GROMACS .gro file of N, CA and C in nm:
model
  375
    1GLN      N    1   0.083  -0.120   0.000
    1GLN     CA    2   0.000   0.000   0.000
    1GLN      C    3   0.086   0.125   0.000
    2VAL      N    4   0.042   0.222  -0.074
    2VAL     CA    5   0.113   0.350  -0.080
    2VAL      C    6   0.010   0.461  -0.056
    3GLN      N    7   0.044   0.553   0.031
    3GLN     CA    8  -0.039   0.670   0.054
    3GLN      C    9   0.031   0.791  -0.006
    4LEU      N   10  -0.045   0.873  -0.076
    4LEU     CA   11   0.012   0.988  -0.148
    4LEU      C   12  -0.062   1.115  -0.110
    5VAL      N   13   0.013   1.221  -0.083
    5VAL     CA   14  -0.048   1.350  -0.049
    5VAL      C   15   0.019   1.459  -0.131
    6GLU      N   16  -0.060   1.526  -0.213
    6GLU     CA   17  -0.008   1.634  -0.297
    6GLU      C   18  -0.018   1.769  -0.227
    7SER      N   19   0.069   1.860  -0.267
    7SER     CA   20   0.063   1.998  -0.221
    7SER      C   21   0.127   2.087  -0.325
    8GLY      N   22   0.104   2.219  -0.310
    8GLY     CA   23   0.170   2.314  -0.397
    8GLY      C   24   0.083   2.377  -0.504
    9GLY      N   25  -0.041   2.332  -0.515
    9GLY     CA   26  -0.128   2.392  -0.614
    9GLY      C   27  -0.168   2.534  -0.576
   10GLY      N   28  -0.230   2.603  -0.670
   10GLY     CA   29  -0.274   2.740  -0.642
   10GLY      C   30  -0.308   2.814  -0.769
   11LEU      N   31  -0.323   2.946  -0.755
   11LEU     CA   32  -0.357   3.033  -0.868
   11LEU      C   33  -0.232   3.105  -0.915
   12VAL      N   34  -0.209   3.102  -1.045
   12VAL     CA   35  -0.090   3.165  -1.102
   12VAL      C   36  -0.128   3.228  -1.237
   13GLN      N   37  -0.060   3.333  -1.274
   13GLN     CA   38  -0.085   3.395  -1.404
   13GLN      C   39  -0.015   3.316  -1.515
   14ALA      N   40  -0.069   3.327  -1.634
   14ALA     CA   41  -0.006   3.263  -1.749
   14ALA      C   42   0.140   3.308  -1.760
   15GLY      N   43   0.227   3.213  -1.788
   15GLY     CA   44   0.370   3.240  -1.795
   15GLY      C   45   0.443   3.218  -1.665
   16GLY      N   46   0.367   3.199  -1.558
   16GLY     CA   47   0.427   3.179  -1.427
   16GLY      C   48   0.466   3.035  -1.402
   17SER      N   49   0.509   3.010  -1.277
   17SER     CA   50   0.559   2.878  -1.238
   17SER      C   51   0.497   2.834  -1.107
   18LEU      N   52   0.489   2.702  -1.092
   18LEU     CA   53   0.450   2.639  -0.966
   18LEU      C   54   0.529   2.511  -0.951
   19ARG      N   55   0.551   2.470  -0.826
   19ARG     CA   56   0.612   2.341  -0.801
   19ARG      C   57   0.518   2.259  -0.714
   20LEU      N   58   0.477   2.147  -0.766
   20LEU     CA   59   0.394   2.054  -0.691
   20LEU      C   60   0.482   1.952  -0.620
   21SER      N   61   0.437   1.910  -0.502
   21SER     CA   62   0.506   1.806  -0.427
   21SER      C   63   0.409   1.691  -0.398
   22CYS      N   64   0.464   1.572  -0.390
   22CYS     CA   65   0.384   1.454  -0.355
   22CYS      C   66   0.463   1.377  -0.250
   23ALA      N   67   0.408   1.376  -0.129
   23ALA     CA   68   0.470   1.302  -0.020
   23ALA      C   69   0.413   1.162  -0.015
   24ALA      N   70   0.500   1.063  -0.018
   24ALA     CA   71   0.457   0.924  -0.018
   24ALA      C   72   0.490   0.857   0.114
   25SER      N   73   0.406   0.763   0.153
   25SER     CA   74   0.430   0.685   0.273
   25SER      C   75   0.377   0.544   0.253
   26GLY      N   76   0.419   0.454   0.339
   26GLY     CA   77   0.371   0.317   0.332
   26GLY      C   78   0.477   0.219   0.286
   27ARG      N   79   0.571   0.267   0.206
   27ARG     CA   80   0.683   0.185   0.162
   27ARG      C   81   0.791   0.278   0.109
   28PRO      N   82   0.915   0.234   0.102
   28PRO     CA   83   1.022   0.322   0.052
   28PRO      C   84   0.994   0.369  -0.089
   29LEU      N   85   1.013   0.497  -0.111
   29LEU     CA   86   0.984   0.554  -0.242
   29LEU      C   87   1.071   0.492  -0.351
   30SER      N   88   1.188   0.445  -0.313
   30SER     CA   89   1.280   0.387  -0.411
   30SER      C   90   1.227   0.259  -0.474
   31THR      N   91   1.117   0.204  -0.420
   31THR     CA   92   1.058   0.081  -0.473
   31THR      C   93   0.936   0.111  -0.561
   32THR      N   94   0.913   0.240  -0.589
   32THR     CA   95   0.786   0.280  -0.652
   32THR      C   96   0.810   0.370  -0.773
   33ASN      N   97   0.749   0.334  -0.885
   33ASN     CA   98   0.747   0.423  -1.001
   33ASN      C   99   0.639   0.529  -0.977
   34MET      N  100   0.670   0.654  -1.009
   34MET     CA  101   0.583   0.764  -0.972
   34MET      C  102   0.549   0.850  -1.094
   35GLY      N  103   0.442   0.926  -1.079
   35GLY     CA  104   0.405   1.015  -1.189
   35GLY      C  105   0.298   1.114  -1.150
   36TRP      N  106   0.261   1.195  -1.248
   36TRP     CA  107   0.156   1.295  -1.232
   36TRP      C  108   0.058   1.285  -1.348
   37PHE      N  109  -0.068   1.301  -1.314
   37PHE     CA  110  -0.176   1.314  -1.413
   37PHE      C  111  -0.251   1.442  -1.382
   38HIS      N  112  -0.330   1.490  -1.476
   38HIS     CA  113  -0.419   1.601  -1.446
   38HIS      C  114  -0.557   1.576  -1.506
   39GLN      N  115  -0.654   1.644  -1.448
   39GLN     CA  116  -0.792   1.629  -1.495
   39GLN      C  117  -0.860   1.764  -1.492
   40ALA      N  118  -0.896   1.813  -1.610
   40ALA     CA  119  -0.970   1.937  -1.624
   40ALA      C  120  -1.119   1.908  -1.613
   41PRO      N  121  -1.199   2.008  -1.576
   41PRO     CA  122  -1.344   1.987  -1.563
   41PRO      C  123  -1.405   1.929  -1.690
   42GLY      N  124  -1.481   1.821  -1.675
   42GLY     CA  125  -1.549   1.761  -1.789
   42GLY      C  126  -1.461   1.676  -1.878
   43LYS      N  127  -1.336   1.660  -1.839
   43LYS     CA  128  -1.244   1.582  -1.923
   43LYS      C  129  -1.192   1.460  -1.848
   44GLU      N  130  -1.135   1.368  -1.923
   44GLU     CA  131  -1.078   1.249  -1.864
   44GLU      C  132  -0.942   1.281  -1.802
   45ARG      N  133  -0.906   1.202  -1.703
   45ARG     CA  134  -0.774   1.219  -1.641
   45ARG      C  135  -0.666   1.185  -1.744
   46GLU      N  136  -0.564   1.271  -1.754
   46GLU     CA  137  -0.461   1.256  -1.855
   46GLU      C  138  -0.322   1.249  -1.794
   47PHE      N  139  -0.238   1.174  -1.857
   47PHE     CA  140  -0.098   1.160  -1.816
   47PHE      C  141  -0.023   1.291  -1.837
   48VAL      N  142   0.064   1.325  -1.741
   48VAL     CA  143   0.149   1.443  -1.752
   48VAL      C  144   0.296   1.404  -1.757
   49ALA      N  145   0.342   1.331  -1.655
   49ALA     CA  146   0.483   1.297  -1.647
   49ALA      C  147   0.502   1.178  -1.555
   50ALA      N  148   0.614   1.106  -1.575
   50ALA     CA  149   0.646   0.993  -1.489
   50ALA      C  150   0.796   0.981  -1.472
   51ILE      N  151   0.834   0.913  -1.364
   51ILE     CA  152   0.976   0.896  -1.333
   51ILE      C  153   0.996   0.757  -1.276
   52SER      N  154   1.106   0.693  -1.315
   52SER     CA  155   1.133   0.558  -1.271
   52SER      C  156   1.178   0.557  -1.124
   53LYS      N  157   1.189   0.436  -1.070
   53LYS     CA  158   1.222   0.419  -0.928
   53LYS      C  159   1.354   0.488  -0.892
   54SER      N  160   1.451   0.474  -0.979
   54SER     CA  161   1.583   0.532  -0.951
   54SER      C  162   1.592   0.679  -0.990
   55GLY      N  163   1.497   0.723  -1.073
   55GLY     CA  164   1.502   0.859  -1.125
   55GLY      C  165   1.578   0.872  -1.256
   56ASP      N  166   1.631   0.760  -1.306
   56ASP     CA  167   1.712   0.765  -1.427
   56ASP      C  168   1.629   0.787  -1.553
   57ASN      N  169   1.503   0.748  -1.548
   57ASN     CA  170   1.419   0.756  -1.668
   57ASN      C  171   1.296   0.843  -1.640
   58THR      N  172   1.275   0.941  -1.726
   58THR     CA  173   1.155   1.026  -1.716
   58THR      C  174   1.087   1.031  -1.853
   59TYR      N  175   0.956   1.052  -1.852
   59TYR     CA  176   0.885   1.070  -1.977
   59TYR      C  177   0.766   1.162  -1.953
   60TYR      N  178   0.728   1.232  -2.060
   60TYR     CA  179   0.631   1.342  -2.049
   60TYR      C  180   0.527   1.336  -2.160
   61ALA      N  181   0.413   1.394  -2.130
   61ALA     CA  182   0.314   1.419  -2.234
   61ALA      C  183   0.370   1.525  -2.328
   62ASP      N  184   0.336   1.516  -2.455
   62ASP     CA  185   0.387   1.613  -2.553
   62ASP      C  186   0.350   1.756  -2.514
   63SER      N  187   0.235   1.772  -2.452
   63SER     CA  188   0.184   1.905  -2.422
   63SER      C  189   0.266   1.978  -2.316
   64VAL      N  190   0.348   1.905  -2.239
   64VAL     CA  191   0.425   1.968  -2.132
   64VAL      C  192   0.576   1.958  -2.152
   65LYS      N  193   0.620   1.888  -2.255
   65LYS     CA  194   0.764   1.873  -2.279
   65LYS      C  195   0.829   2.009  -2.293
   66GLY      N  196   0.942   2.024  -2.224
   66GLY     CA  197   1.014   2.150  -2.230
   66GLY      C  198   0.965   2.254  -2.131
   67ARG      N  199   0.850   2.229  -2.069
   67ARG     CA  200   0.796   2.324  -1.971
   67ARG      C  201   0.791   2.264  -1.829
   68PHE      N  202   0.762   2.135  -1.820
   68PHE     CA  203   0.749   2.068  -1.690
   68PHE      C  204   0.868   1.974  -1.667
   69THR      N  205   0.906   1.960  -1.541
   69THR     CA  206   1.013   1.869  -1.504
   69THR      C  207   0.971   1.788  -1.382
   70ILE      N  208   0.980   1.656  -1.394
   70ILE     CA  209   0.950   1.570  -1.280
   70ILE      C  210   1.082   1.527  -1.217
   71SER      N  211   1.083   1.521  -1.084
   71SER     CA  212   1.202   1.476  -1.013
   71SER      C  213   1.159   1.407  -0.885
   72ARG      N  214   1.256   1.343  -0.820
   72ARG     CA  215   1.223   1.273  -0.698
   72ARG      C  216   1.340   1.280  -0.601
   73ASP      N  217   1.307   1.277  -0.473
   73ASP     CA  218   1.406   1.270  -0.365
   73ASP      C  219   1.367   1.150  -0.281
   74ASN      N  220   1.430   1.037  -0.307
   74ASN     CA  221   1.390   0.915  -0.237
   74ASN      C  222   1.418   0.924  -0.087
   75ALA      N  223   1.518   1.000  -0.050
   75ALA     CA  224   1.550   1.014   0.092
   75ALA      C  225   1.438   1.088   0.167
   76LYS      N  226   1.369   1.177   0.094
   76LYS     CA  227   1.259   1.253   0.154
   76LYS      C  228   1.123   1.193   0.120
   77ASN      N  229   1.124   1.081   0.046
   77ASN     CA  230   0.999   1.017   0.004
   77ASN      C  231   0.906   1.115  -0.067
   78THR      N  232   0.963   1.196  -0.152
   78THR     CA  233   0.886   1.302  -0.217
   78THR      C  234   0.918   1.308  -0.367
   79VAL      N  235   0.812   1.330  -0.444
   79VAL     CA  236   0.824   1.352  -0.588
   79VAL      C  237   0.776   1.494  -0.618
   80TYR      N  238   0.840   1.556  -0.715
   80TYR     CA  239   0.808   1.695  -0.748
   80TYR      C  240   0.768   1.708  -0.895
   81LEU      N  241   0.690   1.810  -0.921
   81LEU     CA  242   0.661   1.849  -1.059
   81LEU      C  243   0.682   1.999  -1.070
   82GLN      N  244   0.791   2.038  -1.133
   82GLN     CA  245   0.817   2.180  -1.157
   82GLN      C  246   0.748   2.220  -1.286
   83MET      N  247   0.660   2.318  -1.277
   83MET     CA  248   0.582   2.360  -1.391
   83MET      C  249   0.617   2.505  -1.425
   84ASN      N  250   0.675   2.525  -1.542
   84ASN     CA  251   0.713   2.658  -1.589
   84ASN      C  252   0.632   2.697  -1.712
   85SER      N  253   0.633   2.824  -1.743
   85SER     CA  254   0.562   2.874  -1.862
   85SER      C  255   0.418   2.822  -1.866
   86LEU      N  256   0.352   2.835  -1.755
   86LEU     CA  257   0.217   2.780  -1.744
   86LEU      C  258   0.121   2.851  -1.838
   87LYS      N  259   0.025   2.772  -1.888
   87LYS     CA  260  -0.076   2.821  -1.981
   87LYS      C  261  -0.215   2.800  -1.919
   88PRO      N  262  -0.313   2.878  -1.962
   88PRO     CA  263  -0.449   2.857  -1.909
   88PRO      C  264  -0.498   2.713  -1.929
   89GLU      N  265  -0.455   2.650  -2.037
   89GLU     CA  266  -0.498   2.512  -2.063
   89GLU      C  267  -0.435   2.409  -1.969
   90ASP      N  268  -0.340   2.453  -1.886
   90ASP     CA  269  -0.283   2.366  -1.782
   90ASP      C  270  -0.373   2.361  -1.658
   91THR      N  271  -0.475   2.445  -1.655
   91THR     CA  272  -0.566   2.446  -1.541
   91THR      C  273  -0.634   2.311  -1.524
   92ALA      N  274  -0.619   2.254  -1.405
   92ALA     CA  275  -0.673   2.120  -1.378
   92ALA      C  276  -0.642   2.083  -1.233
   93VAL      N  277  -0.702   1.973  -1.190
   93VAL     CA  278  -0.659   1.910  -1.066
   93VAL      C  279  -0.545   1.815  -1.103
   94TYR      N  280  -0.436   1.828  -1.029
   94TYR     CA  281  -0.317   1.746  -1.054
   94TYR      C  282  -0.310   1.636  -0.950
   95TYR      N  283  -0.294   1.513  -0.998
   95TYR     CA  284  -0.292   1.395  -0.912
   95TYR      C  285  -0.156   1.327  -0.916
   96CYS      N  286  -0.108   1.290  -0.800
   96CYS     CA  287   0.011   1.209  -0.789
   96CYS      C  288  -0.030   1.063  -0.808
   97ALA      N  289   0.054   0.987  -0.878
   97ALA     CA  290   0.023   0.849  -0.910
   97ALA      C  291   0.143   0.760  -0.878
   98ALA      N  292   0.114   0.635  -0.842
   98ALA     CA  293   0.222   0.543  -0.806
   98ALA      C  294   0.190   0.401  -0.850
   99ASP      N  295   0.297   0.330  -0.882
   99ASP     CA  296   0.285   0.188  -0.917
   99ASP      C  297   0.404   0.115  -0.857
  100THR      N  298   0.375   0.017  -0.770
  100THR     CA  299   0.481  -0.057  -0.703
  100THR      C  300   0.524  -0.180  -0.780
  101ARG      N  301   0.457  -0.210  -0.890
  101ARG     CA  302   0.492  -0.328  -0.969
  101ARG      C  303   0.620  -0.305  -1.047
  102ASN      N  304   0.677  -0.410  -1.095
  102ASN     CA  305   0.804  -0.401  -1.166
  102ASN      C  306   0.778  -0.367  -1.313
  103GLN      N  307   0.724  -0.248  -1.337
  103GLN     CA  308   0.695  -0.200  -1.471
  103GLN      C  309   0.686  -0.049  -1.466
  104GLU      N  310   0.701   0.014  -1.578
  104GLU     CA  311   0.690   0.160  -1.584
  104GLU      C  312   0.547   0.202  -1.549
  105LEU      N  313   0.535   0.321  -1.494
  105LEU     CA  314   0.403   0.375  -1.468
  105LEU      C  315   0.328   0.391  -1.599
  106SER      N  316   0.205   0.340  -1.604
  106SER     CA  317   0.128   0.350  -1.727
  106SER      C  318   0.087   0.495  -1.754
  107THR      N  319   0.071   0.526  -1.881
  107THR     CA  320   0.019   0.658  -1.919
  107THR      C  321  -0.134   0.656  -1.924
  108LEU      N  322  -0.194   0.543  -1.897
  108LEU     CA  323  -0.339   0.529  -1.893
  108LEU      C  324  -0.386   0.529  -1.748
  109TRP      N  325  -0.474   0.621  -1.715
  109TRP     CA  326  -0.510   0.639  -1.575
  109TRP      C  327  -0.575   0.515  -1.514
  110ASN      N  328  -0.646   0.438  -1.595
  110ASN     CA  329  -0.716   0.323  -1.538
  110ASN      C  330  -0.625   0.203  -1.517
  111ARG      N  331  -0.496   0.221  -1.542
  111ARG     CA  332  -0.400   0.113  -1.516
  111ARG      C  333  -0.304   0.150  -1.403
  112VAL      N  334  -0.335   0.259  -1.334
  112VAL     CA  335  -0.251   0.305  -1.224
  112VAL      C  336  -0.317   0.266  -1.092
  113PRO      N  337  -0.245   0.196  -1.004
  113PRO     CA  338  -0.310   0.146  -0.883
  113PRO      C  339  -0.324   0.243  -0.767
  114TYR      N  340  -0.236   0.341  -0.755
  114TYR     CA  341  -0.239   0.429  -0.638
  114TYR      C  342  -0.248   0.575  -0.677
  115TRP      N  343  -0.333   0.649  -0.603
  115TRP     CA  344  -0.357   0.790  -0.632
  115TRP      C  345  -0.360   0.874  -0.507
  116GLY      N  346  -0.317   1.000  -0.520
  116GLY     CA  347  -0.344   1.098  -0.417
  116GLY      C  348  -0.482   1.160  -0.441
  117LYS      N  349  -0.517   1.255  -0.355
  117LYS     CA  350  -0.649   1.319  -0.367
  117LYS      C  351  -0.649   1.439  -0.461
  118GLY      N  352  -0.532   1.484  -0.499
  118GLY     CA  353  -0.522   1.591  -0.598
  118GLY      C  354  -0.502   1.729  -0.538
  119THR      N  355  -0.444   1.817  -0.620
  119THR     CA  356  -0.426   1.957  -0.583
  119THR      C  357  -0.463   2.042  -0.706
  120LEU      N  358  -0.537   2.150  -0.682
  120LEU     CA  359  -0.589   2.230  -0.793
  120LEU      C  360  -0.487   2.333  -0.839
  121VAL      N  361  -0.465   2.337  -0.968
  121VAL     CA  362  -0.381   2.439  -1.031
  121VAL      C  363  -0.471   2.521  -1.124
  122THR      N  364  -0.472   2.652  -1.103
  122THR     CA  365  -0.550   2.741  -1.187
  122THR      C  366  -0.457   2.844  -1.249
  123VAL      N  367  -0.459   2.852  -1.382
  123VAL     CA  368  -0.373   2.945  -1.454
  123VAL      C  369  -0.464   3.048  -1.521
  124SER      N  370  -0.447   3.173  -1.480
  124SER     CA  371  -0.531   3.280  -1.535
  124SER      C  372  -0.462   3.344  -1.656
  125SER      N  373  -0.544   3.389  -1.750
  125SER     CA  374  -0.488   3.450  -1.872
  125SER      C  375  -0.467   3.599  -1.856
   0.00000   0.00000   0.00000
């Protein structure tokens, strides 16, 4: 079992930056593939970014490449999402995701076993 708690959401102007954090508990973070998804009102939950257990491998949705960076600090049991050059279309609830199985975190939300409760990011134009 993994428990995930997100923080760092808020209101920001277009072009601004935010850093989201996801604190994990229940097992060592080094045994867990981690990622972020977002869900805008009326839309399906979508993949944003993921990072492997060691942090050596990261992958991103095309819509955020070059603007967002995912990282992890296994000693602090925390995963981060640095979001730069934010756009109004980035407005959504951002969810931390985890998979303890020996496979990469899926980019499909219905194949991810563990979720946080989400943090709201609002980007004003």
